[in-house]
């Protein structure tokens, strides 16, 4: 029987155990990736950024559906970059997708570039989340939209899930996002929440 990956591996997968975590995330996050994408109203001329792209499944789905003009992603795990790059090799070659190795604390995007920004199951690992949300906001075009999704598998009750959702809403509000709304999706073993906010 394989050993259960350490929790830290889900924050920054490394080595052979990190490769296994990537495979787990590719399968386990598929439903909430699709759900998050459906909530954002992505248009054909949008530039989209994913923070913490993991194995690259959401980016692959965006490209498959031709939902965006350009898709960028940043992740601080070399293992995840390798998996995501392999999964999206044709789109990268054709210039539709660009994946970068880097930290949320040092975003390589300085100017307003993105119409939609999203993150699935990575926000809970961010250092200084309010500071980094402010950095993300500076990379967004006016009327841009951010979506932060978490499925808190550590939760033991739906009340705990709701509390995570409330914390996401509060974080977006404190970071000057507007028109914030919270969505919830029933899943196993626990529901997922997605907080969405507009740049203006």
Short mmCIF file of C-alpha atoms in Angstrom, two decimals:
data_model
loop_
_atom_site.label_atom_id
_atom_site.label_comp_id
_atom_site.label_asym_id
_atom_site.label_seq_id
_atom_site.Cartn_x
_atom_site.Cartn_y
_atom_site.Cartn_z
CA UNK A 1 0.00 0.00 0.00
CA UNK A 2 1.38 3.44 -0.93
CA UNK A 3 2.05 5.90 1.85
CA UNK A 4 -0.35 8.83 2.21
CA UNK A 5 1.36 12.01 0.93
CA UNK A 6 2.29 14.60 3.53
CA UNK A 7 -0.02 17.63 3.71
CA UNK A 8 2.87 19.93 2.79
CA UNK A 9 3.12 18.14 -0.55
CA UNK A 10 -0.23 19.59 -1.56
CA UNK A 11 1.15 23.08 -0.96
CA UNK A 12 4.36 22.50 -2.94
CA UNK A 13 4.71 19.05 -4.48
CA UNK A 14 8.32 17.83 -4.71
CA UNK A 15 10.07 14.64 -5.71
CA UNK A 16 8.43 11.28 -6.33
CA UNK A 17 5.75 11.91 -3.71
CA UNK A 18 4.98 15.22 -5.40
CA UNK A 19 4.45 13.45 -8.71
CA UNK A 20 1.88 11.21 -7.04
CA UNK A 21 0.20 14.27 -5.49
CA UNK A 22 -0.06 15.77 -8.96
CA UNK A 23 -1.89 12.69 -10.19
CA UNK A 24 -4.22 12.84 -7.19
CA UNK A 25 -4.96 16.52 -7.81
CA UNK A 26 -5.56 15.95 -11.52
CA UNK A 27 -8.37 13.57 -10.64
CA UNK A 28 -9.60 15.05 -7.35
CA UNK A 29 -9.87 18.67 -8.52
CA UNK A 30 -11.43 17.98 -11.91
CA UNK A 31 -15.01 18.68 -10.83
CA UNK A 32 -14.24 21.91 -8.98
CA UNK A 33 -11.98 23.10 -11.80
CA UNK A 34 -14.90 22.74 -14.23
CA UNK A 35 -17.28 24.37 -11.75
CA UNK A 36 -14.98 27.33 -11.15
CA UNK A 37 -14.51 27.85 -14.89
CA UNK A 38 -18.29 27.83 -15.37
CA UNK A 39 -18.74 30.61 -12.79
CA UNK A 40 -16.34 33.10 -14.38
CA UNK A 41 -18.14 33.86 -17.62
CA UNK A 42 -14.92 33.72 -19.64
CA UNK A 43 -15.16 35.30 -23.09
CA UNK A 44 -13.29 34.50 -26.28
CA UNK A 45 -11.10 37.63 -26.06
CA UNK A 46 -10.22 37.26 -22.37
CA UNK A 47 -6.73 36.84 -20.98
CA UNK A 48 -6.87 34.38 -18.07
CA UNK A 49 -4.41 33.66 -15.25
CA UNK A 50 -4.42 30.65 -12.94
CA UNK A 51 -2.53 30.93 -9.67
CA UNK A 52 -1.24 27.52 -8.58
CA UNK A 53 -2.05 25.54 -11.72
CA UNK A 54 -0.90 22.21 -10.26
CA UNK A 55 -0.96 19.46 -12.90
CA UNK A 56 -2.55 21.83 -15.42
CA UNK A 57 -5.97 20.22 -15.76
CA UNK A 58 -7.97 23.46 -15.54
CA UNK A 59 -5.76 25.14 -18.13
CA UNK A 60 -6.16 22.13 -20.41
CA UNK A 61 -9.95 22.36 -20.04
CA UNK A 62 -9.96 26.09 -20.79
CA UNK A 63 -7.92 25.52 -23.92
CA UNK A 64 -10.03 22.55 -25.00
CA UNK A 65 -13.18 24.65 -24.77
CA UNK A 66 -11.50 27.60 -26.53
CA UNK A 67 -12.83 29.84 -23.78
CA UNK A 68 -10.02 32.41 -23.74
CA UNK A 69 -7.67 34.24 -26.07
CA UNK A 70 -4.63 33.57 -23.87
CA UNK A 71 -4.09 31.51 -20.70
CA UNK A 72 -1.20 32.02 -18.30
CA UNK A 73 -0.33 30.12 -15.17
CA UNK A 74 2.12 30.39 -12.30
CA UNK A 75 3.10 27.68 -9.82
CA UNK A 76 6.07 27.36 -7.47
CA UNK A 77 6.47 23.60 -7.88
CA UNK A 78 8.89 22.32 -10.52
CA UNK A 79 7.10 18.96 -10.43
CA UNK A 80 3.76 20.59 -11.21
CA UNK A 81 5.30 22.73 -13.94
CA UNK A 82 6.62 19.58 -15.62
CA UNK A 83 3.25 17.80 -15.41
CA UNK A 84 1.28 20.83 -16.57
CA UNK A 85 3.69 21.54 -19.42
CA UNK A 86 3.40 17.96 -20.65
CA UNK A 87 -0.38 18.07 -20.41
CA UNK A 88 -0.56 21.37 -22.35
CA UNK A 89 2.40 20.89 -24.69
CA UNK A 90 0.55 21.64 -27.94
CA UNK A 91 -1.14 24.77 -26.56
CA UNK A 92 2.20 26.04 -25.25
CA UNK A 93 3.85 25.38 -28.60
CA UNK A 94 1.07 27.24 -30.40
CA UNK A 95 1.32 30.23 -28.04
CA UNK A 96 -2.13 29.90 -26.48
CA UNK A 97 -0.76 28.94 -23.05
CA UNK A 98 2.22 30.18 -21.06
CA UNK A 99 3.27 28.49 -17.82
CA UNK A 100 5.79 30.00 -15.43
CA UNK A 101 7.63 28.74 -12.38
CA UNK A 102 7.30 31.31 -9.64
CA UNK A 103 5.81 32.40 -6.36
CA UNK A 104 2.59 34.23 -5.65
CA UNK A 105 4.77 36.60 -3.63
CA UNK A 106 6.74 37.59 -6.73
CA UNK A 107 4.26 37.65 -9.59
CA UNK A 108 6.07 38.11 -12.92
CA UNK A 109 3.21 40.21 -14.26
CA UNK A 110 3.48 43.92 -13.49
CA UNK A 111 0.94 45.61 -15.76
CA UNK A 112 -2.84 45.16 -16.00
CA UNK A 113 -3.07 42.15 -18.28
CA UNK A 114 -5.76 39.72 -17.15
CA UNK A 115 -9.54 39.77 -17.46
CA UNK A 116 -10.06 36.69 -15.33
CA UNK A 117 -7.89 35.29 -12.52
CA UNK A 118 -8.64 32.10 -10.61
CA UNK A 119 -7.19 29.73 -8.06
CA UNK A 120 -8.42 26.29 -7.03
CA UNK A 121 -7.30 24.73 -3.74
CA UNK A 122 -4.17 26.85 -3.42
CA UNK A 123 -5.29 29.96 -1.53
CA UNK A 124 -4.98 28.19 1.81
CA UNK A 125 -1.24 27.79 1.18
CA UNK A 126 -0.55 31.43 0.22
CA UNK A 127 1.73 33.46 2.49
CA UNK A 128 0.31 36.90 3.34
CA UNK A 129 -2.91 36.36 1.36
CA UNK A 130 -4.13 39.97 1.58
CA UNK A 131 -0.82 41.33 0.30
CA UNK A 132 -0.83 38.86 -2.55
CA UNK A 133 -4.46 39.52 -3.45
CA UNK A 134 -3.51 43.19 -3.80
CA UNK A 135 -0.66 42.20 -6.13
CA UNK A 136 -3.04 40.12 -8.21
CA UNK A 137 -5.49 42.99 -8.42
CA UNK A 138 -2.78 45.17 -9.98
CA UNK A 139 -2.35 42.64 -12.79
CA UNK A 140 -6.07 42.77 -13.66
CA UNK A 141 -7.81 44.90 -16.24
CA UNK A 142 -10.70 47.15 -15.20
CA UNK A 143 -13.88 45.09 -14.83
CA UNK A 144 -11.72 41.97 -14.37
CA UNK A 145 -12.98 39.11 -12.21
CA UNK A 146 -11.22 36.94 -9.63
CA UNK A 147 -12.44 33.54 -8.43
CA UNK A 148 -10.94 31.77 -5.41
CA UNK A 149 -12.14 28.21 -4.85
CA UNK A 150 -11.45 25.92 -1.91
CA UNK A 151 -12.75 22.48 -1.12
CA UNK A 152 -11.73 22.24 2.54
CA UNK A 153 -11.19 18.51 2.87
CA UNK A 154 -10.00 19.09 6.42
CA UNK A 155 -13.48 20.29 7.41
CA UNK A 156 -15.70 17.94 9.35
CA UNK A 157 -18.99 19.85 9.04
CA UNK A 158 -20.71 22.00 6.45
CA UNK A 159 -20.61 24.83 8.97
CA UNK A 160 -16.82 24.73 8.75
CA UNK A 161 -17.08 24.91 4.95
CA UNK A 162 -19.33 27.96 5.27
CA UNK A 163 -16.80 29.59 7.58
CA UNK A 164 -14.09 29.08 4.93
CA UNK A 165 -16.39 30.76 2.42
CA UNK A 166 -16.95 33.70 4.76
CA UNK A 167 -13.18 34.06 5.18
CA UNK A 168 -12.69 34.14 1.42
CA UNK A 169 -15.32 36.85 1.05
CA UNK A 170 -13.70 38.87 3.82
CA UNK A 171 -10.26 38.52 2.20
CA UNK A 172 -11.55 39.78 -1.17
CA UNK A 173 -13.36 42.67 0.51
CA UNK A 174 -10.27 43.74 2.43
CA UNK A 175 -8.30 43.62 -0.82
CA UNK A 176 -10.63 46.17 -2.47
CA UNK A 177 -12.54 43.79 -4.71
CA UNK A 178 -16.14 44.71 -5.38
CA UNK A 179 -19.48 43.02 -6.13
CA UNK A 180 -18.33 39.99 -4.17
CA UNK A 181 -20.47 36.87 -4.19
CA UNK A 182 -20.07 33.39 -2.75
CA UNK A 183 -21.03 30.18 -4.53
CA UNK A 184 -21.18 26.70 -3.02
CA UNK A 185 -21.17 23.26 -4.63
CA UNK A 186 -22.03 20.01 -2.90
CA UNK A 187 -19.25 17.48 -3.35
CA UNK A 188 -17.72 14.54 -1.53
CA UNK A 189 -16.22 14.41 1.03
CA UNK A 190 -17.07 18.08 1.70
CA UNK A 191 -18.63 20.89 -0.31
CA UNK A 192 -16.55 23.48 -2.14
CA UNK A 193 -16.89 27.27 -1.96
CA UNK A 194 -15.92 29.88 -4.51
CA UNK A 195 -15.67 33.59 -3.75
CA UNK A 196 -15.82 35.87 -6.78
CA UNK A 197 -15.05 39.57 -6.90
CA UNK A 198 -14.75 42.30 -9.51
CA UNK A 199 -11.75 44.61 -9.93
CA UNK A 200 -14.01 47.69 -9.99
#
